[in-house]
Each structure stands twice: as C-alpha cells, then as structure tokens.
PDB file of C-alpha atoms in Angstrom:
ATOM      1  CA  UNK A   3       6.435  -0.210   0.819  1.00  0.00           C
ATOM      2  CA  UNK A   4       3.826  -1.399  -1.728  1.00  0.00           C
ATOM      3  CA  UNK A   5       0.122  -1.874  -0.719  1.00  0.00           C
ATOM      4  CA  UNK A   6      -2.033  -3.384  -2.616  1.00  0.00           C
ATOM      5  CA  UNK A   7      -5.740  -2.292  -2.320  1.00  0.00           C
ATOM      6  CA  UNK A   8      -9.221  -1.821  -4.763  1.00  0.00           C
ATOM      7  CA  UNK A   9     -11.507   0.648  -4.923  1.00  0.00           C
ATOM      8  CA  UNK A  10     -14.170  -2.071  -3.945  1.00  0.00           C
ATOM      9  CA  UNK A  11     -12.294  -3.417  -0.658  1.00  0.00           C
ATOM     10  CA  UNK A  12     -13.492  -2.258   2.075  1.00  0.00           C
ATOM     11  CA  UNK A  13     -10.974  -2.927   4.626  1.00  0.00           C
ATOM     12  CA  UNK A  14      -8.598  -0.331   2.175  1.00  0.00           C
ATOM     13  CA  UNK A  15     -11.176   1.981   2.273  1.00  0.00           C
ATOM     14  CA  UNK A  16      -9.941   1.738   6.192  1.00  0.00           C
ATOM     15  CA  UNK A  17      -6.845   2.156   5.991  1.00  0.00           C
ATOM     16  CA  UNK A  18      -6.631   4.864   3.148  1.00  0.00           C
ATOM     17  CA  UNK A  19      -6.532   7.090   5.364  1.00  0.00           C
ATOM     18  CA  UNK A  20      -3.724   5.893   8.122  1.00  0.00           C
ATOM     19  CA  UNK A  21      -1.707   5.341   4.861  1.00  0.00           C
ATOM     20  CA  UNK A  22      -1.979   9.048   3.721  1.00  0.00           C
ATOM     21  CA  UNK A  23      -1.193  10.629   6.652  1.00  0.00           C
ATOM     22  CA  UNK A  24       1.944   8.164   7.451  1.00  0.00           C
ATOM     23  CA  UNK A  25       3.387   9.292   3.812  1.00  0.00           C
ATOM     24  CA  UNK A  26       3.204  12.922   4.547  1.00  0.00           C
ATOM     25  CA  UNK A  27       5.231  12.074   7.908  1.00  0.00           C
ATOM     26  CA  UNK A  28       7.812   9.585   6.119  1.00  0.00           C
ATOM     27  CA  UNK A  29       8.072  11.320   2.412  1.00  0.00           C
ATOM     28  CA  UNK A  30      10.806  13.209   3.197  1.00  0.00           C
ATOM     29  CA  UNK A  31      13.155  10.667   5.142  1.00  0.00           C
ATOM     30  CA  UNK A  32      13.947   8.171   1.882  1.00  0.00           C
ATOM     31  CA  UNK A  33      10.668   5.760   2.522  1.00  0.00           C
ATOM     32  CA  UNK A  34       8.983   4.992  -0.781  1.00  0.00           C
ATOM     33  CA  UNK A  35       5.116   4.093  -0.919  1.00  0.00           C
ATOM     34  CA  UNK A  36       3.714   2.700  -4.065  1.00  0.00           C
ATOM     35  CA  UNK A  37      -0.079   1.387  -4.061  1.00  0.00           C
ATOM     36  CA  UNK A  38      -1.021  -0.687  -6.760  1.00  0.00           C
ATOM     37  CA  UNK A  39      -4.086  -1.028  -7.383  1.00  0.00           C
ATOM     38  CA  UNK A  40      -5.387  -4.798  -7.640  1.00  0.00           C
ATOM     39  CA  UNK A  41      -7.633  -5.515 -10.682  1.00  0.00           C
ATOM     40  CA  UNK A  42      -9.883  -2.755 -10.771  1.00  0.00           C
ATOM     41  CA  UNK A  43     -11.377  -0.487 -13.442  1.00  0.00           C
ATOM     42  CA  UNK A  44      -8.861   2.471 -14.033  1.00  0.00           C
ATOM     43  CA  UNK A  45     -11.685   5.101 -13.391  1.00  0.00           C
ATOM     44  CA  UNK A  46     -12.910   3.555 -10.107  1.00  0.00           C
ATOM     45  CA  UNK A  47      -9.340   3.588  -9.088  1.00  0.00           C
ATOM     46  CA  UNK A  48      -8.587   6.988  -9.653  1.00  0.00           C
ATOM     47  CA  UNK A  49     -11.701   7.970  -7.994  1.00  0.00           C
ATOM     48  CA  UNK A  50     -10.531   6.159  -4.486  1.00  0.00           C
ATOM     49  CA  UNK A  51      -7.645   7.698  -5.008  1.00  0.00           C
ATOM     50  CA  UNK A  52      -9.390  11.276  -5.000  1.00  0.00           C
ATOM     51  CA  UNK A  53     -11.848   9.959  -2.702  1.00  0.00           C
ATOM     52  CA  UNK A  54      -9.175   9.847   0.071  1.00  0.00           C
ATOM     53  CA  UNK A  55      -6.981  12.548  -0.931  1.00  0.00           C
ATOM     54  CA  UNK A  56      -4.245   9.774  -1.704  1.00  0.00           C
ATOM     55  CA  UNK A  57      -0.865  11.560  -2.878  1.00  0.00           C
ATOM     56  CA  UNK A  58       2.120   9.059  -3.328  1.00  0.00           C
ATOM     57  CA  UNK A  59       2.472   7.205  -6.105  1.00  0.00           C
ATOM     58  CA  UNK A  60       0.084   4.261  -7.499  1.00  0.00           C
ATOM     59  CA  UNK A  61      -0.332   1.763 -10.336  1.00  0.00           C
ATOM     60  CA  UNK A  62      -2.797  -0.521 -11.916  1.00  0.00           C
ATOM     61  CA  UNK A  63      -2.215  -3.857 -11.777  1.00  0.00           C
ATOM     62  CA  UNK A  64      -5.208  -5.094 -14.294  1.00  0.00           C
ATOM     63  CA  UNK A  65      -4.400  -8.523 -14.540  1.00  0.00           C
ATOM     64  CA  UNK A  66      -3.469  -8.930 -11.388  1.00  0.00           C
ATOM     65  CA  UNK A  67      -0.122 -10.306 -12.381  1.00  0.00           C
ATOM     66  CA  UNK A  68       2.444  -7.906 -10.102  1.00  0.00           C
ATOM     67  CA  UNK A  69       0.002  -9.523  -7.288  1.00  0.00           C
ATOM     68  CA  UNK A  70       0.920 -12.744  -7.845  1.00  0.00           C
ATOM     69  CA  UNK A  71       4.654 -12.070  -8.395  1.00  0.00           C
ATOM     70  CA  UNK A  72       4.128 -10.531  -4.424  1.00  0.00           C
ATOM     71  CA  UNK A  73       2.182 -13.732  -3.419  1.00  0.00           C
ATOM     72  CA  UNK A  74      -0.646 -11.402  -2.660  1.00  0.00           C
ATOM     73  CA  UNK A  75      -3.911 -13.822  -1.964  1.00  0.00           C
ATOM     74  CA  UNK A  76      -5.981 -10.949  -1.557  1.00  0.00           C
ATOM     75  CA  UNK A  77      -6.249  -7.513  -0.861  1.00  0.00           C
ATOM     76  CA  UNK A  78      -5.417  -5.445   1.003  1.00  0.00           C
ATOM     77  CA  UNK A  79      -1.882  -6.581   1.385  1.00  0.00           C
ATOM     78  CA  UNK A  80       1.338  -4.683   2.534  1.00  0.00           C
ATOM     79  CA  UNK A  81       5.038  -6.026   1.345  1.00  0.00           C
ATOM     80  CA  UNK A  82       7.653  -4.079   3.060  1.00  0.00           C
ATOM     81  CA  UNK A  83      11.017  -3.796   1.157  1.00  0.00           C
ATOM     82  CA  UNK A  84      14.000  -2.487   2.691  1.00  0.00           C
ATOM     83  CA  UNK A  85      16.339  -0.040   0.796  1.00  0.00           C
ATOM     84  CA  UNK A  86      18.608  -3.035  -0.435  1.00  0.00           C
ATOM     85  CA  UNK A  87      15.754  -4.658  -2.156  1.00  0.00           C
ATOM     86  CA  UNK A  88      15.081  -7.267   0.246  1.00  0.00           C
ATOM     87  CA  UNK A  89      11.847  -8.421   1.157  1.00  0.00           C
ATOM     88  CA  UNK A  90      11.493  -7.836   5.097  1.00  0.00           C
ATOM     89  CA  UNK A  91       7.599  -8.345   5.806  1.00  0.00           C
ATOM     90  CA  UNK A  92       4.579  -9.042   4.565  1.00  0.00           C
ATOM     91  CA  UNK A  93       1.495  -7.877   6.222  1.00  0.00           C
ATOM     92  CA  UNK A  94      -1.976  -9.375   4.986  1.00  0.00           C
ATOM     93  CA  UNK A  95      -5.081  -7.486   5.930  1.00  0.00           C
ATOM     94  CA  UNK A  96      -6.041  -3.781   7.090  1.00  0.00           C
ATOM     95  CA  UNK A  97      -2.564  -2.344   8.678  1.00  0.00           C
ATOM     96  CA  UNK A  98      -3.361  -0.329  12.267  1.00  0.00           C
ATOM     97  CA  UNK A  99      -1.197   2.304  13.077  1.00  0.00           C
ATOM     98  CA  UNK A 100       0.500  -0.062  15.221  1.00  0.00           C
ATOM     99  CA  UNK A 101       1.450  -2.328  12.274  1.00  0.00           C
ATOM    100  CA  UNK A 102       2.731   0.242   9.793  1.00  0.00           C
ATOM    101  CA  UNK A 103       4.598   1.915  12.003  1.00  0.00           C
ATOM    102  CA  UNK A 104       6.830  -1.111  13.051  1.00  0.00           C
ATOM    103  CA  UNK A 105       6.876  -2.595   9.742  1.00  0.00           C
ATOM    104  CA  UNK A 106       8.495   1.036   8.638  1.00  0.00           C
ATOM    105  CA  UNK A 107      10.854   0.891  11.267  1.00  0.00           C
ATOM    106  CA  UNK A 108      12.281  -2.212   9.570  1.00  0.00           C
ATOM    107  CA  UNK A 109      12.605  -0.589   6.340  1.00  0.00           C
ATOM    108  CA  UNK A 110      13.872   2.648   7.494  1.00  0.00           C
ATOM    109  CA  UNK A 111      17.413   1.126   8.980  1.00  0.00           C
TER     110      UNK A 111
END
C-alpha cells in the first residue's frame, strides 16, 4: 500500500492515525505500507512523522515525480498493490476505517 500525504494536508493529518494503528495489526501478515511523502520540506516531514508516532516505512518524494508516475492529483492518495505487483485500487482522499480495511482485503489474497 503506498499513501501519499504532507505534513501540511490536513485531511492526512486525519488519517495518520487510522493508518498507524492498521500497520501494527497487518505488519506481521506480509502487507507492506510505504508513505511517501508529497513535496514537502524533509524536516517538516519527519516531524509529522514523529508527530503521529508513524512507524512503517516512508520516503520523500521532493519533486513530486513518484506522484505523478501514481497519477496522484493530490494528496492524500492511497494506491493499493497486490503482492503480484498489480495495481488493484486507488483511493483519493482521507481513507475511513471502512475504506482501508476493504481495500487491504484486496491486497491481502
């Protein structure tokens, strides 16, 4: 799963949280999350990061180029990627519990 958020976005400041506590429930059953974080200064990226206790793994994308390999428009955005590579969803927006969890579901098979 890769979201892609900023430090300055508010609706990821929502859903920092949900994120976090879905990746210490899915870490250990082969689910991968990587946030990459969407044209932002490094320092005010590592600071969310801390901010919201985040612990799985995330990059910078400064030039915003990995975005628009994704087709990301804005942030946040969510691209869900099954195990085979293939790209299974795209969710654009704040993700609800609802959301992620069926979106991971997809993945997960």
């Amino acid at each position: 799963m890769l979201n892609f958020w900023a430090s300055w976005c508010d609706p990821c400041k929502q859903e920092a949280p949900l994120l976090e506590a879905m990746w210490q429930r899915v870490q250990g059953q082969g689910i991968v999350f990587l946030g990459i974080d969407f044209e932002d200064r490094q320092s005010d990226g590592l600071s969310f990061l801390h901010t919201y206790g985040i612990t799985y793994p995330n990059v910078v994308d400064t030039d915003g180029s990995v975005a628009i390999n994704y087709g990301v428009t804005g942030v946040p955005e969510t691209v869900f990627i099954d195990r085979h590579g293939v790209f299974v969803h795209k969710v654009i927006g704040e993700l609800t519990a609802q959301t992620l969890q069926s979106n991971l579901q997809l993945i997960a098979r």
